[in-house]
Tab-separated table of C-alpha atoms in Angstrom:
chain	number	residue	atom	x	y	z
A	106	UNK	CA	117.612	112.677	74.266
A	107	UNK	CA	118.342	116.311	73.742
A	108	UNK	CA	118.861	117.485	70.339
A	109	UNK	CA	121.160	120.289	71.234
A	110	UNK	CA	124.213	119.690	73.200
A	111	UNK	CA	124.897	119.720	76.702
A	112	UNK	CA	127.267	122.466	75.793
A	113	UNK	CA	124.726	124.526	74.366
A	114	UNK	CA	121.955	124.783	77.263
A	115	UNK	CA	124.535	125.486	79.945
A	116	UNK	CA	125.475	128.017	78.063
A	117	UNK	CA	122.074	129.523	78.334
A	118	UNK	CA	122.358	128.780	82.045
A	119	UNK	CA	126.372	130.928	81.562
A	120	UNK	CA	123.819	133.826	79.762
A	121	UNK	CA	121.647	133.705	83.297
A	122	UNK	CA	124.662	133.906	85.529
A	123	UNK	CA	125.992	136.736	83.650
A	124	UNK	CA	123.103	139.119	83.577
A	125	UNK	CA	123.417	138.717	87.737
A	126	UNK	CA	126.714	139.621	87.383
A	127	UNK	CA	125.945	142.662	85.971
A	128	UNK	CA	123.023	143.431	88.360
A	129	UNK	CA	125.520	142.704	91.297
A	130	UNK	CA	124.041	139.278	92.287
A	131	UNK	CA	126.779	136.594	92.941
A	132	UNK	CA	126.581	134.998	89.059
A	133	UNK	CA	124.856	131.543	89.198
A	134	UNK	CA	122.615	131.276	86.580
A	135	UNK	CA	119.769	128.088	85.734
A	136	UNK	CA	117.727	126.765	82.972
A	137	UNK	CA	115.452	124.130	83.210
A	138	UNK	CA	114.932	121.887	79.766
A	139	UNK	CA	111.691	119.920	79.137
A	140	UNK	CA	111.364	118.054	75.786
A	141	UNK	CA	114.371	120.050	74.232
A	142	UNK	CA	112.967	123.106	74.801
A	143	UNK	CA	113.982	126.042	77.678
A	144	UNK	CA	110.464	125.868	80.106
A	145	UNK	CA	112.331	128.476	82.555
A	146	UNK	CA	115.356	130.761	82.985
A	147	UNK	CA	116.634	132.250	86.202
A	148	UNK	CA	119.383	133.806	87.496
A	149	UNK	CA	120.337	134.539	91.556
A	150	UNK	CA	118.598	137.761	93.101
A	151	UNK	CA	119.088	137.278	96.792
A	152	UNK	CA	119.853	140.991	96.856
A	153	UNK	CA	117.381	141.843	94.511
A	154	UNK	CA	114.583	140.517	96.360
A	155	UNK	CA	116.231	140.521	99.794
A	156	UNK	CA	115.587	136.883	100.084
A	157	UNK	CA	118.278	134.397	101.006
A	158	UNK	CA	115.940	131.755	99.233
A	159	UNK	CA	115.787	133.224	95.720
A	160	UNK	CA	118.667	131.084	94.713
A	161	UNK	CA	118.925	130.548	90.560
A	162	UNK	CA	117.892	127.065	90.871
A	163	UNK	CA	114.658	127.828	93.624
A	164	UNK	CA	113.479	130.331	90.771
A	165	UNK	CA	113.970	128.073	87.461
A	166	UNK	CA	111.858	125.392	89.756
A	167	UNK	CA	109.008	127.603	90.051
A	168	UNK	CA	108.995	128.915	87.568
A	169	UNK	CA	109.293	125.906	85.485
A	170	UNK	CA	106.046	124.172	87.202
A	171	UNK	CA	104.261	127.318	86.409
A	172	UNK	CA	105.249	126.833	82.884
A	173	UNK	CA	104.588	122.782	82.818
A	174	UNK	CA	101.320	123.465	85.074
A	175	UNK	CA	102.211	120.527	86.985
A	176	UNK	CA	104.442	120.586	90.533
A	177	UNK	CA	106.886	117.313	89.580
A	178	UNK	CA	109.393	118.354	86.927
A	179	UNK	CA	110.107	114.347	85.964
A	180	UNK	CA	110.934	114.745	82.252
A	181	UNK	CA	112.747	117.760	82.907
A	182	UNK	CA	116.561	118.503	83.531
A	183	UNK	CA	117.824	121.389	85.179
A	184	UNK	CA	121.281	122.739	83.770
A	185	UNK	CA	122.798	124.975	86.960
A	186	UNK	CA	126.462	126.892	86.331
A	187	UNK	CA	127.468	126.248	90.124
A	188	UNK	CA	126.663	122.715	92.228
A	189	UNK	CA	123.049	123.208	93.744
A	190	UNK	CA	123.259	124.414	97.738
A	191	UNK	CA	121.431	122.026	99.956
A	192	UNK	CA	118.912	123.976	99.841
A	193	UNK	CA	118.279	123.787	96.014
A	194	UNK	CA	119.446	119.895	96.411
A	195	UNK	CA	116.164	119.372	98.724
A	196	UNK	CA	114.128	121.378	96.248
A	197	UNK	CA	115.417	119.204	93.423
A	198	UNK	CA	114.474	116.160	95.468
A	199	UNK	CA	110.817	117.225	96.105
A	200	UNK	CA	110.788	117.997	92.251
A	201	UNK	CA	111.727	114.626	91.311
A	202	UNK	CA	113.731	116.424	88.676
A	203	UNK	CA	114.812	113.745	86.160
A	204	UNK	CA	118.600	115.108	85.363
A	205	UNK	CA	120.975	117.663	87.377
A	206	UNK	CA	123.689	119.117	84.925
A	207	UNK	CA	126.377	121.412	86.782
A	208	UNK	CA	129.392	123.589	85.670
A	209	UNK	CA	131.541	124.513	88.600
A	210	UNK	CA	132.125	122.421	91.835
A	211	UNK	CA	131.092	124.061	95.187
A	212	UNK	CA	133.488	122.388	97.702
A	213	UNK	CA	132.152	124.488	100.283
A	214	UNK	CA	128.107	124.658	100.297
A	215	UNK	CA	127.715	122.180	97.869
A	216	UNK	CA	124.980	119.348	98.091
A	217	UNK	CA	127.643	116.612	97.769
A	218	UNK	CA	129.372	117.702	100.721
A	219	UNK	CA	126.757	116.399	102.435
A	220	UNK	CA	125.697	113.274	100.011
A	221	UNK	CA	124.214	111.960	96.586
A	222	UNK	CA	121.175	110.997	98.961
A	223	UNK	CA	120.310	114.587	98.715
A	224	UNK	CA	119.108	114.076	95.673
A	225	UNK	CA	115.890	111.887	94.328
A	226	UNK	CA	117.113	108.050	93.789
A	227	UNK	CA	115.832	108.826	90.419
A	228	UNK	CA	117.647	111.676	89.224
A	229	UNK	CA	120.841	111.642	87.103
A	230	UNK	CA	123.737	113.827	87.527
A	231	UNK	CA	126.525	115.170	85.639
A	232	UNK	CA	129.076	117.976	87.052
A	233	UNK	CA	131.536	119.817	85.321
A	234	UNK	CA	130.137	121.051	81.713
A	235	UNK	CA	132.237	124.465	81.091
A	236	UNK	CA	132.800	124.327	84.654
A	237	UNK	CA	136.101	126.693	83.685
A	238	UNK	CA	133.542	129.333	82.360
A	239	UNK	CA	131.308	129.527	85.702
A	240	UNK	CA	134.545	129.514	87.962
A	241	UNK	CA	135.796	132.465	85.691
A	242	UNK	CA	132.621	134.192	86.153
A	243	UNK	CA	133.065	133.898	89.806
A	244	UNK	CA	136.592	134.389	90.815
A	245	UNK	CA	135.699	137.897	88.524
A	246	UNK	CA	132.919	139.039	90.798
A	247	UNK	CA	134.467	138.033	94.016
A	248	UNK	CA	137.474	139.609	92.508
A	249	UNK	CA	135.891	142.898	92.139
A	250	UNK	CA	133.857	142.202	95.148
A	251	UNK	CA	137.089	142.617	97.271
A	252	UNK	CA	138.432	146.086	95.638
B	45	UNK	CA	114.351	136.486	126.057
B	46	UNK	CA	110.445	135.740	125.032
B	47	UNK	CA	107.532	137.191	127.003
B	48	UNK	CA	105.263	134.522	125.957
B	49	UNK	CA	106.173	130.916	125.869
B	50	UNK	CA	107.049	128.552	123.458
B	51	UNK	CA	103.660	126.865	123.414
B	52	UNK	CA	101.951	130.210	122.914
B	53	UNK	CA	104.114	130.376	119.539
B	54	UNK	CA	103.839	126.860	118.536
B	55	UNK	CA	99.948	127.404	118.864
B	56	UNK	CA	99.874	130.182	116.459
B	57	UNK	CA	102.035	127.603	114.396
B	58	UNK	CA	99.552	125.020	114.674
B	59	UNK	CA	96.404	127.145	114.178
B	60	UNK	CA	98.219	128.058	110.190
B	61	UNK	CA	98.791	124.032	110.167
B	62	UNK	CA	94.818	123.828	110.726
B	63	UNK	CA	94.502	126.404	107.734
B	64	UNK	CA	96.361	124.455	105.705
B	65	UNK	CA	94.395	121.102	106.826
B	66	UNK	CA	91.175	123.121	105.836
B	67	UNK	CA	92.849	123.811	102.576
B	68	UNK	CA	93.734	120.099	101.597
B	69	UNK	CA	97.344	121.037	102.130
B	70	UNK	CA	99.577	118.649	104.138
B	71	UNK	CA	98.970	120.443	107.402
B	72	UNK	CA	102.283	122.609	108.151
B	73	UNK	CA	102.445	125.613	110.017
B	74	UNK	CA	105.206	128.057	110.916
B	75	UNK	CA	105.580	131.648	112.466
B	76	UNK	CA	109.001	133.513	112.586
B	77	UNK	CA	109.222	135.319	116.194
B	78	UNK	CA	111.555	138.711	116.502
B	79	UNK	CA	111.384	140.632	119.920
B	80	UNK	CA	108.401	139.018	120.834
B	81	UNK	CA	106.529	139.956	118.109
B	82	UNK	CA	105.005	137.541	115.353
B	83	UNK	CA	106.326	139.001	112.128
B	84	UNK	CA	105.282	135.974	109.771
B	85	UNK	CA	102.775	133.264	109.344
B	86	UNK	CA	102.488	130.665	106.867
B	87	UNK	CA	101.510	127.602	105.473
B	88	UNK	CA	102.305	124.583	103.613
B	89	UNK	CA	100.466	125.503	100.339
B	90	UNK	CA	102.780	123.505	97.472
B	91	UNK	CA	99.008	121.896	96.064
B	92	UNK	CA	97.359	125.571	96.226
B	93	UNK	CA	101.118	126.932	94.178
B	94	UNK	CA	101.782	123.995	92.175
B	95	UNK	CA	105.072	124.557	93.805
B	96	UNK	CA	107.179	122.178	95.709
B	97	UNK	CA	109.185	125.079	97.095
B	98	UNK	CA	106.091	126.719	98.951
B	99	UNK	CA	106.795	124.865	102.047
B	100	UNK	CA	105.596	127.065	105.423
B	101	UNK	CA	109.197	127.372	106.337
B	102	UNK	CA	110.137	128.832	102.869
B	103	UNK	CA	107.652	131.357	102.757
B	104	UNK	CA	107.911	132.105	106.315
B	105	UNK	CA	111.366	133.184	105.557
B	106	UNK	CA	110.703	135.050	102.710
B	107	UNK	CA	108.160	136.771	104.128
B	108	UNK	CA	109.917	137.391	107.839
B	109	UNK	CA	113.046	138.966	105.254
B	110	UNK	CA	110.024	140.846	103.578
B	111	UNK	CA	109.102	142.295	107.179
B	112	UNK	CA	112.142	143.451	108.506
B	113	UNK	CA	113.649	144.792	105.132
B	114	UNK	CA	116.980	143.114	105.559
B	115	UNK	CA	117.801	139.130	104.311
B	116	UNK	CA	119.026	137.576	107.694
B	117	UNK	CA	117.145	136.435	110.249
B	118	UNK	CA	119.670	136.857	113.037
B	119	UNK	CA	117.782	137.773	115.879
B	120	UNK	CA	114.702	135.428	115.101
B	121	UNK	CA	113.263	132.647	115.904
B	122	UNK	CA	111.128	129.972	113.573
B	123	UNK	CA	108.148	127.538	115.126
B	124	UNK	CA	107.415	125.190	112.894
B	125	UNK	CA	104.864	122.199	113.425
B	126	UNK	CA	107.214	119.845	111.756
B	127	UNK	CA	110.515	119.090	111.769
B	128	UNK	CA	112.018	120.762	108.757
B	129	UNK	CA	113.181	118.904	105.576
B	130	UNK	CA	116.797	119.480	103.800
B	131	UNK	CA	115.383	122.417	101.750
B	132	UNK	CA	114.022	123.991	104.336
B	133	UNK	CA	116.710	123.602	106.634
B	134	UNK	CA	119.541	124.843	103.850
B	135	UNK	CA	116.909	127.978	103.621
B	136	UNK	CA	117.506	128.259	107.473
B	137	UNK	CA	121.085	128.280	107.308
B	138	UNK	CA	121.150	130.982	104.472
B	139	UNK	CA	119.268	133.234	106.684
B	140	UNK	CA	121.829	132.806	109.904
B	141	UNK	CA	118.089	132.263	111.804
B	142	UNK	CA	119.115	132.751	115.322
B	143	UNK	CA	116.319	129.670	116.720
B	144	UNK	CA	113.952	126.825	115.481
B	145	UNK	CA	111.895	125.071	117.478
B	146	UNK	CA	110.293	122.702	115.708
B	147	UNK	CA	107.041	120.317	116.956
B	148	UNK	CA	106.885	116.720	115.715
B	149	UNK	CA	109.822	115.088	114.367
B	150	UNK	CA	110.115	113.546	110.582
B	151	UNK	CA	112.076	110.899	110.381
B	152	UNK	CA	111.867	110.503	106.824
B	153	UNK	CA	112.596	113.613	105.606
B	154	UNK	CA	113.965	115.662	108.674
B	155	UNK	CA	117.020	117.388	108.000
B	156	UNK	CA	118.104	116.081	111.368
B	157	UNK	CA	118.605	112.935	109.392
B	158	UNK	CA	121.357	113.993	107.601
B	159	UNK	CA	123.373	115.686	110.045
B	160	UNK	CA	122.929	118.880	112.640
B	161	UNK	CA	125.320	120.373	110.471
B	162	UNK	CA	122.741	121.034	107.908
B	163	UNK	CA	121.888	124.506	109.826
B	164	UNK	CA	123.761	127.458	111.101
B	165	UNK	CA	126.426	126.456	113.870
B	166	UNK	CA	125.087	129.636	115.493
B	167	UNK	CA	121.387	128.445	115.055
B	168	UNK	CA	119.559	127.130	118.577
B	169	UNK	CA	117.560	124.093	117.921
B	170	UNK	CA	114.301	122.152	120.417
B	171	UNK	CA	111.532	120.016	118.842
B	172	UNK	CA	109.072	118.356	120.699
B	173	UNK	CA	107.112	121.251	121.284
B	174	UNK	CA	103.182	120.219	121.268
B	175	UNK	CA	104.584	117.482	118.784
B	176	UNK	CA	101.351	115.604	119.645
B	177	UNK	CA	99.262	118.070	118.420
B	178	UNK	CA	101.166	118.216	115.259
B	179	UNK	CA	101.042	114.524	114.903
B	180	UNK	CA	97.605	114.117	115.869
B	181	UNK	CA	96.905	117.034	112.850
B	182	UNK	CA	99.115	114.689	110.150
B	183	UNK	CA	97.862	111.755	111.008
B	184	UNK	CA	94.286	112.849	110.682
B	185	UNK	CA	94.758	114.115	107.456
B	186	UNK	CA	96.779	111.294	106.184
B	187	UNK	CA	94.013	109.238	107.273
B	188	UNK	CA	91.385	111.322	106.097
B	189	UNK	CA	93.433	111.095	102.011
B	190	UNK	CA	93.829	107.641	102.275
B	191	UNK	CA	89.848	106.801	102.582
């Protein structure tokens, strides 16, 4: 049981997403909650680091197992502004991550494209919290992407 | 075109799979090929980390990008000892990697298990290559936790 709203922690995740924004990073931003309290913060830097892995997501997992000192984030949830990739969905599954919260949809390279099973059995899910925000956010950069 | 075979590769996979047995890792191994030239090695090393992202694949990548200063893999090719799982796999289609050959299969958490469509349409794929070997490597450390 969180004390502070759903609402509230994606919005930290909205805070992530815009600071790779302005750093020219497509804007997906992460946070990952332990025990009501933000363990890790992360933001997208493929360009940054020249690394197709360094999604949000694979960032806030590392770094939040560095932070818990243990590899298995199981009490943890992970609030994400855009649906995890497969490649963050397999990540979450290793981490045995207890809750997924996501704003936006990704119809096209999103996890549940290809199933729920993606996921660990184990691990709630919620999509959609101020999904209208992160598709905003988005539509901006690819918006000014295209000029 | 490759001047030296697949098994030649797959070897130098195998002997970072050994480094990783010696290291009380599960024993994955993975080099990322471009014009004949090995321009990565790695290893599992998620107990060394504390990081269930630090699969050989994932750092391979990251490391290969690292290498040739630019994010894609296009013209590369990965060996890896093991088939790879959905994470690593959704890492390989990011990078638009241009081959994997893999060794032994995982039917548990192959990506192949989900679907081919996991990786790049563009991507080449071949296991089987010195799968025993790679077997023979797992199950002798599987065998050698369990006692």
């Amino acid at each position: 049981m969180e004390l502070y709203s759903q609402e509230f922690f994606m919005n930290e995740a909205l805070k992530q997403a815009k600071i790779a924004f302005e750093e020219g990073e497509i804007p997906v931003g992460a946070v990952v909650v332990c025990k009501n309290r933000i363990i890790a913060k992360a933001y997208n830097q493929t360009e940054k680091l020249n690394d197709v892995t360094a999604h949000a997501e694979m960032i806030a997992i590392t770094s939040a197992a560095n932070s818990l000192g243990s590899k298995y984030l199981s009490d943890c949830t992970l609030y994400v502004t855009l649906e995890p990739c497969l490649m963050c969905g397999g990540a979450l599954f290793w981490s045995q991550i207890s809750q997924v919260f996501f704003g936006a949809a990704d119809p096209k390279r999103g996890y549940q494209q290809i199933g729920p099973s993606v996921l660990h059995p184990k691990t709630k899910v919620q999509g959609g919290i101020l999904a209208e925000e992160s598709t905003q956010l988005l539509n901006e950069f690819f918006k000014k992407l295209r000029k």
